[in-house]
Amino acid sequence: MAKPFFSLQKFLRRAQFFLFFLTIAYLMAGSLLLLQRSYLVIQQNNRGTSNVQGSVIDGLMPLDRYLEQRMFRPSYWNTKGLAGGNIQGKTETNILLDQPLWLISRNSELRHLRRRWFHNFVSDREPGQSATSKLQKHTIVNKGTYIGCFVENVEDRTLKATVFYDLRKMTISHCQSACAERTYIYAGLSYGSECYCGNSLPPNRAKEEDCNNECKGEKGSVCGGVNRLSVFQLEKPVVKQRRNSTYRGCYRAPENGTHVLPASFFNLTTDTCLDFCSFKEYPLAITQWPECFCGYPTVQFNLYDRLDDSLCSGSLNDSSGSEVLREENYYSVYQTPMQDTRCTTRRFLPAKSRVFVALSSFPGAGNTWVRHLIEHATGYYTGSYYFDGTLFNKGFKGEKDHWRSGRTICVKTHESGKREIEMYDSSILLIRNPYKALMAEFNRKCAGHLGYATERHWKSKEWPEFVNSYASWWASHALDWLQYGKKLLVVHYEDLKKDLIGKLREMVSFLNAPVNEDRLLCVENNKDGNFKRVGSSQTVMDPFTQDMKNTIDGYIRTVDKALRARNLTGLPEEYMPR
């Protein structure tokens, strides 16, 4: 009996060594295969057959996927929650088709890590290109003619109208089209991704080789450089300026109007006044025959109290029907297509802040819009607990900063729970009608920040699953912040829409930033930003069943009760059960 047992023990010892060497051989073979395949892909890339472009953004987890992982926490979600995979599967598939086969993995995190390593490796192997080799296509392009490379003074821009940023798809034609739509004369591009508009050329020219940044969305084209602008002159837009102008109304003239309205000249017609003020880049054209004034909305002239339009007509009729001359203290006000640029300049905080302020909301509650308002009202970027490449590409530069960098004035978050909330010293809690918030978030998941879900989406099984998962999150999110928030300012989305200046002033004061009334009026003039859904694609049907309404109404009562328990204003009347 001992002999067979000894033989078995001897065999097992040999088997251990055998398995060890087999594992080593397997790992070496896999490493060699990986290096061989990467070498082949690099060769293909050098021949121009590969379409891989590296980006730091690819290596980071987007907000959608992060939230879909978070939504299955036991405290907020049941096991039937919608992960959004079916909705966004096509986008992910398209991304994968552009990658080498060995980069594709069923594990999303591993796929991102592999893709990030591969792109860095390829960029290291690519031969360097001189700045002069990139200077191409500086001729007549689309709607404009190339003027030259100019020095960009960040502190005092000549092309002040910031139209948009796009760190992935910026092209010369996109920038020109955006400036032409706003009827500007010049379009300037810098850093390969930023577009500015204006009616005056920058004063200082630069060397052509200084404009060496390739457009992010157009290979071979140059979109400025570091503190350098590639400037194009557009077609003269006089006719379009008049078409895009709108009549604001009749208003009482302010005291000392020449001081409040900085530009003026003697005017014969409304059209010449609009042309003059548009050329001077003022958003308001004001007529009082025979004079024309140009300017901005100000505290002294805020355009809140509109009068009867007959007061601004050439003559009036008294009670007896006889014609009398009108008084000279009324202005006819027109909105030109020019952007109000007093609040468009933004930057990071000059000194690192030790106070972390959260801008917390349920998804779909208008967090992006409020960030736009705060950035323009304070002049400082806002940050984010996540990374949303779409928002970063469109100008929310605080997206790329770590949320605890201390360089942003507040930090966007959709998180809840005691530990997550107590990380912040104070917080702004943004609450929106759950019916509207759920529809807005479902639109975003199905069609992005600016699109609408189709009727097919609303009638699919994904919608009831989405409501079943997200409706409880709306309630638990608000309840957690009310319970654990240290210093809390509650802002209702609907109240902000009704009283933009008042609520925004309250938020700016809460953030310990100086309140500039003229800047707030500028924000009101540019209140929509670049993330307002437009068009007629929004569904007219009521997607909520009676069972859904019963569930959501229960959550509304619970949150309203919690607000009142903290001596805060309850939910607006329109939230109340239907």
XYZ file of C-alpha atoms in Angstrom:
578
model
C 0.000 0.000 0.000
C 2.885 2.361 0.793
C 4.559 1.835 -2.571
C 1.627 3.063 -4.738
C 1.158 6.062 -2.428
C 4.866 6.944 -2.748
C 4.680 6.672 -6.557
C 1.632 8.991 -6.626
C 3.420 11.542 -4.441
C 6.490 11.441 -6.708
C 4.328 11.952 -9.787
C 2.557 14.956 -8.258
C 5.886 16.623 -7.431
C 6.993 16.239 -11.033
C 3.611 17.546 -12.213
C 4.050 20.753 -10.170
C 7.346 21.529 -11.921
C 5.817 20.605 -15.253
C 2.845 22.968 -14.772
C 5.169 25.737 -13.603
C 7.339 25.577 -16.750
C 4.226 25.228 -18.917
C 2.818 28.454 -17.425
C 6.085 30.321 -18.056
C 6.144 29.127 -21.667
C 2.524 30.181 -22.172
C 3.179 33.703 -20.843
C 6.280 34.118 -23.012
C 4.405 32.969 -26.105
C 1.574 35.410 -25.379
C 4.004 38.298 -24.920
C 5.761 37.522 -28.187
C 2.433 37.330 -30.013
C 1.341 40.684 -28.552
C 4.566 42.393 -29.625
C 4.361 40.871 -33.095
C 0.815 42.095 -33.642
C 1.600 45.585 -32.346
C 4.579 45.747 -34.720
C 2.349 44.840 -37.672
C -0.205 47.471 -36.733
C 2.513 50.102 -36.399
C 3.769 49.234 -39.849
C 0.278 49.600 -41.258
C -0.103 52.941 -39.499
C 3.128 54.248 -41.026
C 1.831 53.295 -44.493
C -1.367 55.265 -43.871
C -3.648 52.227 -43.642
C -4.514 52.586 -39.982
C -7.095 55.052 -38.767
C -6.196 55.026 -35.104
C -5.882 58.375 -33.387
C -4.743 58.621 -29.810
C -6.535 60.609 -27.183
C -6.216 60.905 -23.462
C -10.001 61.013 -23.337
C -10.223 57.407 -24.556
C -8.478 56.242 -21.418
C -11.047 57.668 -19.063
C -14.436 56.270 -18.079
C -17.295 58.380 -19.455
C -20.140 59.582 -17.272
C -22.751 57.291 -18.815
C -20.893 54.107 -18.002
C -19.947 55.336 -14.530
C -23.536 56.148 -13.654
C -24.766 52.844 -15.050
C -22.392 51.038 -12.693
C -23.458 53.234 -9.771
C -27.170 52.690 -10.383
C -27.081 49.082 -9.174
C -26.183 49.951 -5.574
C -28.682 48.198 -3.305
C -29.765 51.397 -1.552
C -31.020 52.969 -4.776
C -31.681 50.337 -7.390
C -33.450 47.082 -7.924
C -31.940 44.381 -10.096
C -34.112 45.295 -13.079
C -32.601 48.729 -13.613
C -31.710 49.852 -17.104
C -27.997 49.922 -17.818
C -28.406 51.664 -21.118
C -26.369 49.108 -23.044
C -28.931 48.517 -25.739
C -29.442 52.208 -26.321
C -25.789 53.040 -26.790
C -24.592 49.794 -28.244
C -24.328 51.146 -31.762
C -22.012 53.939 -30.708
C -19.697 51.572 -28.875
C -19.669 49.185 -31.825
C -18.690 51.962 -34.196
C -15.846 52.920 -31.890
C -14.587 49.340 -31.726
C -14.611 48.907 -35.504
C -11.983 51.648 -35.756
C -9.582 49.757 -33.473
C -7.172 46.866 -34.161
C -8.738 43.496 -33.327
C -6.438 42.827 -30.403
C -7.683 46.002 -28.702
C -11.244 44.666 -28.541
C -12.164 43.095 -25.216
C -15.425 42.248 -23.521
C -14.138 43.963 -20.404
C -14.645 47.694 -21.023
C -12.019 48.863 -18.518
C -9.405 46.504 -19.946
C -10.293 47.675 -23.446
C -9.746 51.317 -22.473
C -6.412 50.513 -20.825
C -5.219 48.568 -23.856
C -6.331 51.296 -26.255
C -4.632 53.982 -24.187
C -1.351 52.040 -24.025
C -1.432 51.304 -27.735
C -2.063 54.920 -28.745
C 0.776 56.168 -26.546
C 3.066 53.493 -27.981
C 2.186 54.409 -31.568
C 2.638 58.137 -30.948
C 6.125 57.477 -29.583
C 7.082 55.506 -32.715
C 5.720 58.013 -35.251
C 8.378 60.263 -36.805
C 8.195 63.898 -35.745
C 6.816 66.424 -38.153
C 8.118 69.944 -38.391
C 5.783 72.851 -37.828
C 6.247 74.086 -41.363
C 5.098 70.765 -42.865
C 1.667 71.303 -41.313
C 1.074 74.641 -43.034
C -1.421 73.676 -45.692
C -4.814 74.807 -46.949
C -4.345 78.469 -45.990
C -6.167 79.761 -49.032
C -9.774 80.546 -49.835
C -11.806 78.077 -47.759
C -15.586 77.743 -47.700
C -17.096 81.149 -46.822
C -13.950 83.152 -46.111
C -10.510 84.201 -47.251
C -7.417 83.574 -45.149
C -5.991 86.846 -43.800
C -3.004 85.676 -41.757
C -1.628 84.547 -38.411
C -2.143 87.001 -35.542
C -1.064 87.290 -31.907
C -3.897 86.480 -29.498
C -4.012 88.555 -26.333
C -5.928 86.334 -23.911
C -6.436 89.163 -21.412
C -7.895 91.537 -24.006
C -9.165 89.685 -27.049
C -10.003 91.502 -30.247
C -12.215 88.645 -31.467
C -14.237 88.529 -28.272
C -17.244 86.495 -29.325
C -16.534 82.941 -28.203
C -18.762 80.782 -30.357
C -17.678 77.280 -29.437
C -14.903 74.823 -28.636
C -14.560 71.380 -30.144
C -11.528 69.336 -29.173
C -12.405 66.516 -31.573
C -14.179 67.891 -34.631
C -13.134 71.510 -35.083
C -12.692 72.498 -38.730
C -12.195 75.793 -40.507
C -15.577 75.522 -42.210
C -17.370 74.854 -38.885
C -15.903 77.989 -37.350
C -16.631 80.087 -40.420
C -20.224 78.857 -40.562
C -20.759 79.668 -36.877
C -19.384 83.205 -37.265
C -21.311 83.755 -40.499
C -24.514 82.666 -38.760
C -23.922 85.394 -36.172
C -23.084 87.801 -39.040
C -19.521 88.571 -37.922
C -16.865 89.666 -40.417
C -13.880 87.703 -39.088
C -13.457 84.135 -37.819
C -10.375 83.173 -35.826
C -9.163 79.735 -34.752
C -6.594 78.864 -32.094
C -5.172 75.799 -30.335
C -6.649 73.623 -33.089
C -10.021 73.588 -31.356
C -11.236 77.067 -30.391
C -13.339 79.389 -32.549
C -13.738 83.150 -32.025
C -15.613 85.789 -33.989
C -15.474 89.552 -34.323
C -15.596 92.561 -36.602
C -12.066 93.879 -35.987
C -8.687 92.367 -36.776
C -6.165 91.766 -33.975
C -3.546 94.541 -34.024
C -0.389 92.413 -34.119
C 0.570 89.930 -36.816
C 2.651 86.854 -36.051
C 4.943 84.658 -38.119
C 3.055 82.201 -40.262
C 5.001 79.291 -38.780
C 3.635 80.219 -35.330
C 0.205 79.047 -36.459
C 1.092 75.351 -36.452
C -1.748 73.569 -34.643
C -3.619 71.143 -36.842
C -7.412 71.360 -36.756
C -8.769 68.591 -34.539
C -11.335 67.549 -37.123
C -9.494 68.262 -40.375
C -6.082 66.800 -41.140
C -3.733 69.036 -43.051
C -5.538 72.260 -42.076
C -4.164 74.774 -39.583
C -6.308 76.196 -36.785
C -4.018 78.733 -35.120
C -1.495 77.902 -32.443
C -0.573 78.643 -28.845
C -1.751 82.233 -28.309
C -2.006 82.546 -32.076
C -5.069 83.001 -34.298
C -5.588 81.890 -37.878
C -7.960 84.606 -39.086
C -10.374 84.403 -42.031
C -12.453 87.206 -43.497
C -16.039 86.223 -44.249
C -18.469 87.539 -46.817
C -20.110 90.835 -45.885
C -23.243 89.909 -43.941
C -25.244 93.187 -44.064
C -28.472 91.664 -45.367
C -28.302 88.790 -42.894
C -27.687 91.193 -40.002
C -31.026 92.824 -40.592
C -32.778 89.491 -40.978
C -31.394 88.193 -37.667
C -32.261 91.343 -35.718
C -35.371 91.394 -33.538
C -37.497 94.146 -32.035
C -37.326 94.140 -28.221
C -39.907 96.842 -27.557
C -40.420 100.407 -26.400
C -38.705 101.496 -23.175
C -38.284 104.643 -21.158
C -34.964 106.344 -21.849
C -32.468 106.119 -18.949
C -31.077 109.162 -17.248
C -27.809 110.315 -18.776
C -28.350 108.070 -21.783
C -25.072 109.023 -23.462
C -23.171 107.555 -20.495
C -25.252 104.363 -20.303
C -25.175 103.816 -24.086
C -21.560 104.359 -25.182
C -21.910 104.584 -28.981
C -24.177 106.921 -30.933
C -24.536 108.761 -34.244
C -27.205 110.653 -36.176
C -29.424 108.146 -37.901
C -31.898 108.305 -40.758
C -33.327 104.778 -40.732
C -33.589 101.757 -38.446
C -31.577 99.670 -40.904
C -28.583 101.987 -40.805
C -28.723 101.947 -37.002
C -28.726 98.131 -36.974
C -25.809 98.039 -39.413
C -23.817 100.533 -37.343
C -24.375 98.765 -33.990
C -23.704 95.314 -35.482
C -20.419 96.547 -36.938
C -19.488 97.962 -33.526
C -20.377 94.541 -31.984
C -23.088 95.797 -29.632
C -26.062 93.525 -28.848
C -28.553 96.441 -28.634
C -29.464 99.040 -31.247
C -31.630 101.868 -29.886
C -33.367 104.436 -32.029
C -34.773 107.825 -31.054
C -35.119 109.811 -34.213
C -32.876 111.300 -35.424
C -30.301 109.545 -33.216
C -29.041 105.968 -32.953
C -27.508 104.515 -29.770
C -25.645 101.242 -29.258
C -24.969 99.442 -26.006
C -25.676 96.641 -23.548
C -28.409 95.938 -21.002
C -27.290 97.588 -17.744
C -28.652 98.232 -14.273
C -29.827 101.665 -15.449
C -31.300 100.224 -18.659
C -32.268 96.602 -17.887
C -35.204 96.253 -20.344
C -37.545 94.831 -17.713
C -40.390 97.353 -17.991
C -41.626 97.308 -21.557
C -44.081 100.087 -22.480
C -46.796 100.381 -25.081
C -45.221 100.451 -28.547
C -47.350 103.456 -29.519
C -45.226 105.600 -27.193
C -42.264 105.088 -29.520
C -44.167 105.813 -32.739
C -43.654 109.026 -34.655
C -46.760 110.655 -33.202
C -49.586 110.045 -30.735
C -53.284 110.852 -30.654
C -54.745 112.538 -27.594
C -58.236 111.939 -26.213
C -59.762 114.373 -28.712
C -58.186 112.557 -31.621
C -55.812 115.343 -32.572
C -52.189 114.505 -33.309
C -49.555 115.560 -30.803
C -45.789 115.179 -30.833
C -44.397 112.303 -28.741
C -42.148 113.004 -25.785
C -38.424 112.460 -26.302
C -37.876 110.048 -23.392
C -38.748 106.768 -25.085
C -36.449 104.404 -26.983
C -37.221 101.763 -29.604
C -34.882 98.872 -28.803
C -33.677 96.190 -31.237
C -31.585 93.077 -30.566
C -28.719 92.689 -33.025
C -27.221 89.250 -33.788
C -24.041 90.237 -31.921
C -23.109 88.290 -28.789
C -22.893 90.056 -25.442
C -19.219 89.420 -24.648
C -19.033 90.998 -21.180
C -19.390 87.604 -19.470
C -17.818 85.139 -21.914
C -14.274 85.221 -20.479
C -13.665 82.426 -17.985
C -10.608 81.053 -16.207
C -9.543 78.781 -13.363
C -9.349 80.127 -9.827
C -6.159 82.180 -9.341
C -5.434 80.476 -6.006
C -6.211 76.910 -5.006
C -9.391 76.775 -2.970
C -9.535 74.722 0.213
C -13.340 74.783 0.241
C -15.055 72.161 -1.896
C -18.539 73.143 -3.045
C -20.798 70.593 -4.720
C -23.320 71.381 -7.432
C -25.471 68.332 -6.863
C -28.490 67.203 -8.816
C -30.305 64.192 -10.128
C -29.378 63.492 -13.788
C -31.617 65.461 -16.115
C -32.234 68.236 -13.577
C -30.353 70.905 -15.572
C -26.887 70.620 -14.008
C -25.096 71.466 -17.272
C -27.258 74.539 -17.816
C -26.656 75.781 -14.255
C -22.914 75.248 -14.707
C -23.095 77.461 -17.809
C -24.876 80.153 -15.794
C -22.430 79.968 -12.871
C -19.338 80.065 -15.096
C -20.545 83.146 -16.956
C -21.792 84.892 -13.811
C -18.558 84.365 -11.836
C -15.966 84.125 -14.615
C -14.582 80.852 -13.197
C -14.772 77.305 -14.515
C -16.793 74.626 -12.771
C -15.481 71.106 -12.223
C -16.990 67.642 -12.285
C -16.761 64.470 -10.239
C -16.872 62.605 -13.562
C -15.424 63.127 -17.007
C -17.812 63.919 -19.844
C -15.839 64.254 -23.072
C -18.746 65.944 -24.844
C -18.897 68.744 -22.278
C -15.109 69.133 -22.246
C -15.009 69.364 -26.034
C -17.659 72.091 -25.972
C -15.835 74.416 -23.590
C -16.342 73.142 -20.027
C -12.610 73.068 -19.427
C -12.993 72.172 -15.754
C -14.086 68.677 -16.836
C -10.484 67.548 -17.245
C -9.412 68.686 -13.767
C -9.538 66.290 -10.825
C -12.554 67.236 -8.776
C -10.354 68.041 -5.757
C -7.885 70.171 -7.720
C -9.216 73.327 -6.038
C -9.090 75.250 -9.342
C -12.850 75.288 -9.985
C -15.543 77.253 -8.190
C -17.829 74.245 -7.669
C -18.008 70.578 -8.654
C -20.804 68.798 -10.468
C -21.942 65.519 -8.905
C -24.885 63.141 -9.073
C -23.623 61.103 -6.120
C -25.481 60.552 -2.865
C -24.861 58.662 0.352
C -23.324 59.821 3.623
C -19.655 59.292 2.726
C -19.884 60.966 -0.696
C -21.800 63.975 0.626
C -19.614 64.652 3.643
C -16.581 65.097 1.365
C -17.906 68.567 0.497
C -17.837 71.631 2.744
C -21.025 73.086 1.232
C -23.355 72.314 -1.620
C -25.964 73.686 -3.997
C -28.780 71.147 -4.363
C -30.612 71.542 -7.671
C -34.056 69.903 -7.737
C -36.296 69.574 -10.789
C -39.776 68.184 -11.332
C -39.177 64.393 -11.492
C -41.464 64.013 -14.509
C -39.400 66.544 -16.478
C -36.068 65.283 -15.118
C -36.780 61.652 -16.024
C -37.762 62.611 -19.569
C -34.688 64.858 -19.958
C -32.300 62.132 -18.791
C -33.959 59.537 -21.024
C -33.595 61.937 -23.968
C -29.889 62.341 -23.150
C -29.312 58.613 -22.891
C -31.040 57.946 -26.199
C -29.950 60.959 -28.250
C -27.210 62.874 -26.426
C -27.178 66.304 -24.789
C -29.113 68.042 -27.582
C -31.312 65.315 -29.020
C -34.687 63.739 -28.327
C -35.698 60.126 -27.876
C -37.897 58.805 -30.680
C -41.399 57.444 -30.287
C -39.916 53.965 -30.645
C -37.792 54.554 -27.540
C -40.746 55.762 -25.473
C -42.807 52.718 -26.420
C -40.005 50.211 -25.845
C -39.523 48.134 -22.705
C -36.474 50.250 -21.855
C -38.617 53.227 -20.796
C -40.584 51.489 -17.983
C -37.370 49.830 -16.803
C -35.688 53.237 -16.779
C -38.503 54.818 -14.728
C -38.556 51.881 -12.334
C -34.854 52.361 -11.625
C -34.402 56.125 -11.808
C -37.562 57.408 -10.076
C -36.416 56.062 -6.706
C -33.001 57.615 -7.284
C -34.621 61.060 -7.707
C -36.098 60.776 -4.204
C -33.142 59.144 -2.452
C -30.712 61.667 -3.951
C -32.623 64.648 -2.553
C -33.246 62.976 0.825
C -29.579 62.082 1.321
C -28.363 65.618 0.590
C -31.003 67.085 2.886
C -29.879 64.740 5.644
C -26.083 64.821 5.314
C -25.328 68.150 3.577
C -23.296 70.446 5.850
C -24.164 73.834 4.359
C -26.933 73.614 1.823
C -28.564 75.949 -0.697
C -31.626 74.405 -2.357
C -32.470 75.737 -5.824
C -35.549 74.606 -7.726
C -35.035 74.450 -11.468
C -38.471 75.954 -12.138
C -37.820 78.914 -9.821
C -34.521 79.560 -11.609
C -36.337 79.677 -14.954
C -38.850 82.206 -13.593
C -36.377 84.451 -11.736
C -33.006 83.910 -13.383
C -31.242 87.019 -12.079
C -32.520 86.685 -8.495
C -31.666 82.993 -8.102
C -28.337 83.353 -9.886
C -27.400 86.252 -7.617
C -28.206 84.009 -4.652
C -25.967 81.210 -5.979
C -23.063 83.573 -6.732
C -23.228 84.970 -3.171
C -23.341 81.415 -1.771
C -20.138 80.653 -3.714
C -18.452 83.696 -2.090
C -17.889 85.291 -5.488
C -18.398 89.016 -6.126
C -21.793 89.859 -7.616
C -21.532 91.982 -10.755
C -24.992 93.151 -11.784
C -24.001 94.009 -15.353
C -22.428 90.583 -15.716
C -25.663 88.981 -14.497
C -27.560 90.900 -17.180
C -25.040 89.606 -19.711
C -25.742 86.050 -18.529
C -29.444 86.671 -18.978
C -28.708 87.760 -22.542
C -26.759 84.512 -23.152
C -28.788 82.286 -20.852
C -29.353 79.298 -23.140
C -25.721 78.380 -23.813
C -24.844 75.550 -26.181
C -26.790 72.726 -24.513
C -30.414 73.736 -24.907
C -32.536 71.224 -26.804
C -34.222 72.908 -29.743
C -36.564 71.797 -32.480
C -39.908 70.065 -32.656
C -38.705 66.509 -32.073
C -39.901 66.359 -28.473
C -42.661 63.841 -27.914
C -46.191 65.200 -27.434
C -47.452 61.988 -25.886
C -47.549 61.417 -22.125
C -45.126 58.512 -21.637
C -46.085 57.944 -17.988
C -48.606 55.232 -17.154
C -50.915 55.564 -14.163
C -48.797 53.112 -12.155
C -45.709 55.223 -12.888
C -47.531 58.382 -11.773
C -48.679 56.772 -8.536
C -45.100 55.767 -7.715
C -43.570 59.145 -8.622
C -46.272 61.069 -6.741
C -45.359 59.155 -3.598
C -41.733 60.193 -3.976
C -42.813 63.837 -4.491
C -44.733 63.864 -1.202
C -41.773 62.346 0.643
C -39.254 64.927 -0.637
C -41.664 67.815 -0.020
C -42.129 66.686 3.579
C -38.354 66.422 4.091
C -37.806 69.959 2.763
C -40.385 71.425 5.103
C -38.938 69.481 8.028
C -35.692 71.441 7.514
C -37.618 74.735 7.434
C -36.982 75.059 3.697
C -39.440 75.997 0.988
C -41.396 72.973 -0.194
C -41.545 71.768 -3.769
C -43.250 74.076 -6.297
C -46.965 73.538 -6.858
C -46.447 72.082 -10.312
C -44.615 69.112 -8.755
C -47.661 68.111 -6.785
C -49.451 64.857 -7.671
C -51.389 64.990 -10.913
